[in-house]
Coordinates of C-alpha atoms in Angstrom, one line a residue:
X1 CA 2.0 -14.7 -14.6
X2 CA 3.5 -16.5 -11.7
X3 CA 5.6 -13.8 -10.6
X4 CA 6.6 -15.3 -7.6
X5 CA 8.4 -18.2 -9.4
X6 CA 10.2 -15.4 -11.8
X7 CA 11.4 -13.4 -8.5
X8 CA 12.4 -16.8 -6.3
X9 CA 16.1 -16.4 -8.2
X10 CA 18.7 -19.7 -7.5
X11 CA 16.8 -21.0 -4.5
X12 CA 13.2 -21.2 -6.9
X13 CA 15.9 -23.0 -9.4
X14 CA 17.0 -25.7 -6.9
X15 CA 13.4 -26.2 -5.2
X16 CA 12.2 -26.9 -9.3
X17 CA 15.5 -28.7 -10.3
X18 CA 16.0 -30.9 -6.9
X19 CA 12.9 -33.0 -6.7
X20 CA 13.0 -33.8 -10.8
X21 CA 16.9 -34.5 -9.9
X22 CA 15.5 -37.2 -7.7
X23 CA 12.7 -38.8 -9.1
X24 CA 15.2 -39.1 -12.0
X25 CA 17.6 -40.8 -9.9
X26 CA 15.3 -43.1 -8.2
X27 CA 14.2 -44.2 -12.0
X28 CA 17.6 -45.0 -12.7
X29 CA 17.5 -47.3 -9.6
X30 CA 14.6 -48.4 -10.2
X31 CA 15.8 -50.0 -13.4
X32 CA 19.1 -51.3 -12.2
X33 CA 17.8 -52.8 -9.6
X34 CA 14.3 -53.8 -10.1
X35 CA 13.1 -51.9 -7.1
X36 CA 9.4 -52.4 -8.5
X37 CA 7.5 -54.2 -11.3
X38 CA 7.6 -52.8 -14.7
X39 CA 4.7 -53.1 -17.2
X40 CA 4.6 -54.1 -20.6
X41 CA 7.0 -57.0 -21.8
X42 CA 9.9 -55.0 -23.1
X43 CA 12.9 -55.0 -21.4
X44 CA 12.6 -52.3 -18.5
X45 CA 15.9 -50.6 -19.7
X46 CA 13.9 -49.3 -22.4
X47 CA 12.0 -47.3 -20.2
X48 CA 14.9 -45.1 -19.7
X49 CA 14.6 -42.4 -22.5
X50 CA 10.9 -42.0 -21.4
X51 CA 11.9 -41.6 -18.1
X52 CA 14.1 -38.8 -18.5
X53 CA 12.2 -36.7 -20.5
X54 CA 10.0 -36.8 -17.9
X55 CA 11.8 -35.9 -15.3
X56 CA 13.4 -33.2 -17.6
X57 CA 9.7 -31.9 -18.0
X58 CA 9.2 -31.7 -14.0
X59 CA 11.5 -28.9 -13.9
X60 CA 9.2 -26.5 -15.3
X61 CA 6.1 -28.1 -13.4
X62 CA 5.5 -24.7 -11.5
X63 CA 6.1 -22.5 -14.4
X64 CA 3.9 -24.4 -16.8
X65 CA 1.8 -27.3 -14.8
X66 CA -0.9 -27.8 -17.4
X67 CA 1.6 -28.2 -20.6
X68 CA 4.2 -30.1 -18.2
X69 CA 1.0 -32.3 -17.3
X70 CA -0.1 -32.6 -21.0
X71 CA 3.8 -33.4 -21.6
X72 CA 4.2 -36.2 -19.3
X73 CA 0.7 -37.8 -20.8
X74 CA 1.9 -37.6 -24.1
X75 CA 5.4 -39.1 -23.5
X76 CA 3.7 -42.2 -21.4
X77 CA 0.9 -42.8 -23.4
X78 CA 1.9 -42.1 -26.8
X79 CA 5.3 -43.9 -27.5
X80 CA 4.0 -47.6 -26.1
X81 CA 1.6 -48.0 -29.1
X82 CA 4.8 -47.3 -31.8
X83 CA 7.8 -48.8 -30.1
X84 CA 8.1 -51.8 -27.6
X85 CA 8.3 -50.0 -24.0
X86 CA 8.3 -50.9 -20.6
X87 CA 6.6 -48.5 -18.2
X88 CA 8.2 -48.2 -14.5
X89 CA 6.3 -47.4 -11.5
X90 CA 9.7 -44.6 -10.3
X91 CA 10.3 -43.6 -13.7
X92 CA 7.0 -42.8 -15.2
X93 CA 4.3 -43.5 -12.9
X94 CA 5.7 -41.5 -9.7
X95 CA 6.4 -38.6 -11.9
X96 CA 3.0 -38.4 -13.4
X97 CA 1.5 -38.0 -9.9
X98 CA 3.8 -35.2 -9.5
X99 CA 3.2 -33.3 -12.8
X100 CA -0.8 -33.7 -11.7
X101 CA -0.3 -32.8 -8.2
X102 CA 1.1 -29.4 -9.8
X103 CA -1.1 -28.9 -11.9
X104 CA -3.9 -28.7 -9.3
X105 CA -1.1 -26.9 -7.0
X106 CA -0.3 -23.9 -9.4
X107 CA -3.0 -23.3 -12.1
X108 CA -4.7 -19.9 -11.1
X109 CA -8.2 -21.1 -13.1
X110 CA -10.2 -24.2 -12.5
X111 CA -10.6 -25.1 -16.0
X112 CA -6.9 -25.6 -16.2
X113 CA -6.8 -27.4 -13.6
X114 CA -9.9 -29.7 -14.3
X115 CA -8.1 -30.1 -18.0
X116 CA -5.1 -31.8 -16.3
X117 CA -7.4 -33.9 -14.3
X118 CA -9.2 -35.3 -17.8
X119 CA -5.6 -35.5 -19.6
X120 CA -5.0 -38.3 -16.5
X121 CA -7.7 -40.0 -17.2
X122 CA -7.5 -40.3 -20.6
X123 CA -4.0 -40.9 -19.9
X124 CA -4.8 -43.9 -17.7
X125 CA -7.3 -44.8 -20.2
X126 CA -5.1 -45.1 -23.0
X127 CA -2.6 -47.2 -21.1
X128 CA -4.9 -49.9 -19.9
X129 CA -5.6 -50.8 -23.7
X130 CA -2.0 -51.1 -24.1
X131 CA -0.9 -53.1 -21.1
X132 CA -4.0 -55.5 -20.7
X133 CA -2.9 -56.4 -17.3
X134 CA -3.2 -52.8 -16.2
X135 CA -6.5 -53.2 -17.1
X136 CA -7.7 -55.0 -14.2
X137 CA -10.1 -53.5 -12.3
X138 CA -8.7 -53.9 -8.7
X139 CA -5.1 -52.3 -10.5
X140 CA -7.8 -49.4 -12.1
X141 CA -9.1 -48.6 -9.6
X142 CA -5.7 -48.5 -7.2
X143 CA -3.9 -46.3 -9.3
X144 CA -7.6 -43.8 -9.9
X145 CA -7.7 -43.5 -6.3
X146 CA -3.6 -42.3 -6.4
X147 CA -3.9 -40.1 -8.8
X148 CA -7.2 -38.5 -7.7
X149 CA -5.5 -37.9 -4.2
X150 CA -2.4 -36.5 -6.0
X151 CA -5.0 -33.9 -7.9
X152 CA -6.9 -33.5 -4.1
X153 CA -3.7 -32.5 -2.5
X154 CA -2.7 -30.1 -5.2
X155 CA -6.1 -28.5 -5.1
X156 CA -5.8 -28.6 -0.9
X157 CA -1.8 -27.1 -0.9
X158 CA -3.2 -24.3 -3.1
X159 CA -6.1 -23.4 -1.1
X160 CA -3.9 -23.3 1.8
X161 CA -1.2 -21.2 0.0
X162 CA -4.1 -19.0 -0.8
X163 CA -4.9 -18.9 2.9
X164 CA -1.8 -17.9 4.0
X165 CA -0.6 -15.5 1.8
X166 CA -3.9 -13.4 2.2
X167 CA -3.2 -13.5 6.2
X168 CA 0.5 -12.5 5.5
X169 CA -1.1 -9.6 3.5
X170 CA -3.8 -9.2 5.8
X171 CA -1.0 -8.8 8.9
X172 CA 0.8 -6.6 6.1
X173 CA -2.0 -4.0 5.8
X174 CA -2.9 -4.2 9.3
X175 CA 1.0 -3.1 10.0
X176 CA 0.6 -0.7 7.4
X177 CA -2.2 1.0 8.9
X178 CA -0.9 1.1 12.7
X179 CA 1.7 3.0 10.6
X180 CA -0.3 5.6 9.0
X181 CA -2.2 5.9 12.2
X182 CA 1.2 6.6 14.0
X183 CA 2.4 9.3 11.8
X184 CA -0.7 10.9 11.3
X185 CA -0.6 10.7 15.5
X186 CA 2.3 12.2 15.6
X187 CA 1.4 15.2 12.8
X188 CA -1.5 15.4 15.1
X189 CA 0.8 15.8 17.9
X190 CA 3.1 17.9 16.7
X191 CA 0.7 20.6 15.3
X192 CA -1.2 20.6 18.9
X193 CA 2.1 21.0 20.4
X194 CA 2.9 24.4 17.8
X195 CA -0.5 25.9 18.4
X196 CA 0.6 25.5 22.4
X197 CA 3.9 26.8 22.4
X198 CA 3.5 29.4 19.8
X199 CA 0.4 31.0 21.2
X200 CA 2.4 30.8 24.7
X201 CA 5.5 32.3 24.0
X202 CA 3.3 35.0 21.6
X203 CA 1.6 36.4 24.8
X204 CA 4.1 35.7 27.1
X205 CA 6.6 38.1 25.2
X206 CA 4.2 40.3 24.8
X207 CA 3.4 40.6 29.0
X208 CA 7.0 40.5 29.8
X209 CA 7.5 43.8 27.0
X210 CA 4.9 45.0 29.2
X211 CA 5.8 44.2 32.4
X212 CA 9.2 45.8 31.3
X213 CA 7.8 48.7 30.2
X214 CA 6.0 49.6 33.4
X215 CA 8.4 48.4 36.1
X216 CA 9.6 52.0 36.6
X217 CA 6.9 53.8 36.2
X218 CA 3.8 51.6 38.0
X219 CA 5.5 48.3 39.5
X220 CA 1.9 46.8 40.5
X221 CA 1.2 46.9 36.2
X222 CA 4.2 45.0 35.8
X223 CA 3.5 42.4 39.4
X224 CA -0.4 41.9 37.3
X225 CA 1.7 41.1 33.7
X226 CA 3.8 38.5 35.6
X227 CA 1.1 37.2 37.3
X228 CA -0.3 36.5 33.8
X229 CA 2.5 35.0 32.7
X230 CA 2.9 32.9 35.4
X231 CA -0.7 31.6 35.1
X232 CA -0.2 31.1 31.2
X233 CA 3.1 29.3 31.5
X234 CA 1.0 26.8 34.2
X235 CA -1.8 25.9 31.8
X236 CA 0.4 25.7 28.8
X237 CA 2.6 22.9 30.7
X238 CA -0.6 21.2 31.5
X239 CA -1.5 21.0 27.9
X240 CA 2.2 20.2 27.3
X241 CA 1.9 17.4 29.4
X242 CA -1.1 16.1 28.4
X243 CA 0.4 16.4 24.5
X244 CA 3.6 14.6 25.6
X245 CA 1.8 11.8 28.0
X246 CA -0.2 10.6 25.0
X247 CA 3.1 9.4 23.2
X248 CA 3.7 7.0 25.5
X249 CA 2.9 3.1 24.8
X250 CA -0.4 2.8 25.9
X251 CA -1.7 6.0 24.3
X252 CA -3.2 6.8 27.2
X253 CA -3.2 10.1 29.2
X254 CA -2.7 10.4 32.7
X255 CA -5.5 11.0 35.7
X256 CA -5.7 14.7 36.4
X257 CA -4.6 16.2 33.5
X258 CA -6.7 18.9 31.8
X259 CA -8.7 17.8 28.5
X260 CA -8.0 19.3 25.6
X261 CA -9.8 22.9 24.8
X262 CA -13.1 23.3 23.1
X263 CA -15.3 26.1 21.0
X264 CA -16.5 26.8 25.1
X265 CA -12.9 27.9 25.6
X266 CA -13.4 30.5 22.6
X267 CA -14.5 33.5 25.5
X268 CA -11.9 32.2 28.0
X269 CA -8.8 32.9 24.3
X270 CA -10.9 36.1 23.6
X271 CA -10.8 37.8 27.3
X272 CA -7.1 36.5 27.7
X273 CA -6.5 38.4 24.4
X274 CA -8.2 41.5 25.4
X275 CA -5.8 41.6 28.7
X276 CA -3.0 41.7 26.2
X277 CA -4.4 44.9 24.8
X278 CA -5.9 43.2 21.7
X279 CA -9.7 44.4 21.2
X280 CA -11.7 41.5 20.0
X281 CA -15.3 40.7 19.6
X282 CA -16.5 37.2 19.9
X283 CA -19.8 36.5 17.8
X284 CA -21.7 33.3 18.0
X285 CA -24.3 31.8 16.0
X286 CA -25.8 28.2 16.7
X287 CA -22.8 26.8 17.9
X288 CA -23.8 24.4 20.8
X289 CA -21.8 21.8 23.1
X290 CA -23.1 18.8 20.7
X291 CA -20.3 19.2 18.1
X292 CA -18.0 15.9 17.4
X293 CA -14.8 16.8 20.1
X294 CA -12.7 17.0 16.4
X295 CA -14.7 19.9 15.4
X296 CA -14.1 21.6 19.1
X297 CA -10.3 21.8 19.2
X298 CA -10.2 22.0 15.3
X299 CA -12.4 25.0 16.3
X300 CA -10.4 26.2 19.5
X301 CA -7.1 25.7 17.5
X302 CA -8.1 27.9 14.3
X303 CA -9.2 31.1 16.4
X304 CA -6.0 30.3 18.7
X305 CA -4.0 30.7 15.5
X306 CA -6.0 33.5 14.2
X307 CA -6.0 35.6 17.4
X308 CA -1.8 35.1 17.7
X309 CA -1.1 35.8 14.3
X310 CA -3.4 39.1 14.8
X311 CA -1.6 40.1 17.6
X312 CA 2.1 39.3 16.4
X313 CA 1.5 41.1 13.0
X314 CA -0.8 43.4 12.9
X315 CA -0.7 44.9 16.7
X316 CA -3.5 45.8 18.5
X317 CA -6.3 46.4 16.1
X318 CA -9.9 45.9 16.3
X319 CA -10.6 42.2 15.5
X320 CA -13.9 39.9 15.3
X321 CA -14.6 36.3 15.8
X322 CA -17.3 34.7 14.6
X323 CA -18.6 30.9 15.0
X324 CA -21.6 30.1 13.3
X325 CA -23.3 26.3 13.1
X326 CA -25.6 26.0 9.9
X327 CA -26.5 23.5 7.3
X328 CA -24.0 21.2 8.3
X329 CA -21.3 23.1 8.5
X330 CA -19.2 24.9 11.0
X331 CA -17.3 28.3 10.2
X332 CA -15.4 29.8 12.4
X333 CA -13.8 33.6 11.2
X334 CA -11.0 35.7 12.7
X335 CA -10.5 39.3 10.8
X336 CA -8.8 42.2 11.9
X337 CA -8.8 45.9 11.2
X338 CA -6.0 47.1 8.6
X339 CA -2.2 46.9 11.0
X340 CA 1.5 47.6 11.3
X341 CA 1.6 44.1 9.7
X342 CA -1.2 44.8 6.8
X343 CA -1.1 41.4 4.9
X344 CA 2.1 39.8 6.1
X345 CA -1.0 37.8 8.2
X346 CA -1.1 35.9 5.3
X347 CA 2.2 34.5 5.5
X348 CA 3.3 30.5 5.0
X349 CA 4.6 29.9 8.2
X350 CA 4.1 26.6 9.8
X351 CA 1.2 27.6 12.0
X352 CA -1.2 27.9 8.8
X353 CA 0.2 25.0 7.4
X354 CA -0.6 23.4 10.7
X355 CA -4.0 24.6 9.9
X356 CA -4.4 23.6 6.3
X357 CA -3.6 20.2 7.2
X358 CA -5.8 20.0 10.4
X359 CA -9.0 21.4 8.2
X360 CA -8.3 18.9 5.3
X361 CA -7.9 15.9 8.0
X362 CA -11.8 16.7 8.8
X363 CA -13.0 17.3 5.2
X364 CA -13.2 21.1 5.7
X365 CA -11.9 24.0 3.5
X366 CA -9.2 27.1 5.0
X367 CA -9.4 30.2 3.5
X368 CA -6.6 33.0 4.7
X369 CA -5.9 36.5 3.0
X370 CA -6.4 40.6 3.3
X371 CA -9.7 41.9 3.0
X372 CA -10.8 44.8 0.7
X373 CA -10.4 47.4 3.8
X374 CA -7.1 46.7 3.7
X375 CA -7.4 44.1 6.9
X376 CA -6.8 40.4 7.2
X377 CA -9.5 37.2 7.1
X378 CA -9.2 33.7 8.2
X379 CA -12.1 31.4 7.4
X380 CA -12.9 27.8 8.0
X381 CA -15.6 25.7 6.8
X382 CA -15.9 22.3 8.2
X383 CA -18.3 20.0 7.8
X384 CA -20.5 18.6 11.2
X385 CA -21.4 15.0 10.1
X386 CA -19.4 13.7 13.0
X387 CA -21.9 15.3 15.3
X388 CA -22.3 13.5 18.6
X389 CA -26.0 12.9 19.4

């Protein structure tokens, strides 16, 4: 309870000890100087002892408002009746505006609050028997109206401390989650940008081995691998550049550049791959151009992945792709034959990491390891409720 007041340290301390300091101070005033009109007709020194266990009270006003409030009743209304004692508008009354001001300003529940109000009243009450000439209506009703503003202006700071502290939390979370949204951008961002470069440099070292290879022997084999490479290396830089352009301020690509792949760039990764030397079949099954964009380069990316795994560890072996769109969920398959690799394909590299969290990010399910023939299966299972109508 009140948490805030425990963790405000020595500058919570002076803010409580301060304005109790000072009320204390002008009560002392008050009586050596007659600065106002004292009730009751004991001498208005004997108001003194009253006065500072007031003020003493104040100090813990935040802490405990309804038993400081209760307090400060007690000690005005309770002593006049057994011993002769003056009452002075600094030392007593001033304070007891303050003690119910607080108690409106930090209770958490209404019926505390609403308590401290009747304590007042009774409070107020009690003293008008005592001092008959507080009893006076026009006097009454002055000092009701006071101390029902004081309660109306603890009530009104509270509500607006309440307002305030929810926008500062508000503007909190709101910073919070531009901050998730940033890094998972930038996981986002940097997964796109391994599937790019890893798939790139995979067939590019691949055609220049090639290339290599047959410079001796045919020279036009080796002019067609370099021609591949240099037509890879163009559309990776465009997907490059359209990776890098969206981490700049506005988030924004640029005009011209290419958007990112989709499952109708599937035949386009499969016939690029078969250049390479890598025999693979491309099955489809319901798979239309409706699907969420999420689901298309989720798609593109997974059979990417596959297809350069296949082809760095396991050679040139017979391999399959399926896609299939059913029930509300897409799964998209890449297996290969048994290779030189066998089932180092299911290695934890950071390109099925990359994977695993791409999948999880839309709800779906990865599944990677050999198959009974000895070969290798990737599936993934992700569900279409994002579909775009």
């Amino acid at each position: 309870m009140h948490g805030a007041w425990r963790r405000a340290g020595w500058r919570g301390t002076v803010f409580d000890v301060a304005p109790a300091a000072g009320l204390w101070v002008a009560g002392v005033l008050d009586i050596v100087f007659g600065l106002s009109e004292s009730v009751g007709a004991a001498p208005v020194a004997s108001s003194f002892v009253p006065m500072t266990v007031i003020c003493a009270l104040l100090v813990l006003r935040r802490r405990f408002a309804l038993l400081v409030q209760i307090g400060v009743a007690v000690v005005i209304a309770v002593p006049v009746w057994v011993v002769p004692l003056a009452l002075g508008y600094w030392g007593e009354f001033i304070p007891w505006l303050v003690a119910l001001y607080s108690c409106a300003r930090h209770e958490e529940r209404m019926v505390r609050q609403i308590a401290g109000a009747v304590v007042s009243a009774v409070t107020l009450t009690v003293i008008s028997l005592r001092f008959p000439e507080m009893a006076d209506p026009g006097d009454l009703l002055y000092d009701g109206v006071l101390l029902a503003a004081a309660f109306t202006l603890g009530l009104f700071a509270r509500s607006w401390a309440r307002y305030r502290d929810g926008a500062l939390r508000q503007e909190l979370e709101r910073a919070q989650a531009d901050e998730r949204a940033a890094t998972q951008e930038r996981a986002r961002i940097a997964r796109e940008l391994h599937d790019v470069i890893s798939h790139t440099i995979t067939v590019i070292v691949m055609q220049a081995g090639g290339a290599r290879l047959a410079a001796a022997s045919d020279p036009s084999v080796a002019v067609e691998a370099l021609a591949r490479i240099e037509g890879l290396g163009r559309e990776s830089l465009n997907e490059l550049r359209t990776l890098l352009e969206v981490l700049r301020e506005d988030g924004q690509a640029p005009e011209g550049t290419a958007p990112q792949p989709t499952l109708s760039d599937v035949d386009a990764l499969c016939a690029q791959m078969r250049e390479l030397g890598l025999p693979v079949q491309l099955h489809t099954e319901g798979v239309g151009a409706a699907l969420a964009p999420s689901i298309q380069l989720a798609g593109y990316r997974i059979v990417q992945e596959g297809l350069t795994n296949v082809l760095k560890h396991a050679g040139n072996v017979d391999t399959g792709v399926r896609l299939a769109s059913s029930g509300g969920v897409m799964t998209i398959e890449v297996s290969c034959a048994p290779g030189a690799g066998g089932s180092s394909l299911g290695g934890t590299d950071h390109g099925l990491l990359g994977l695993r969290e791409r999948v999880a990010a839309l709800g779906g399910t990865l599944m990677t390891g050999p198959r009974a023939d000895g070969g290798y299966l990737l599936r993934a299972e992700l569900p279409l409720e994002q579909r775009v109508s």
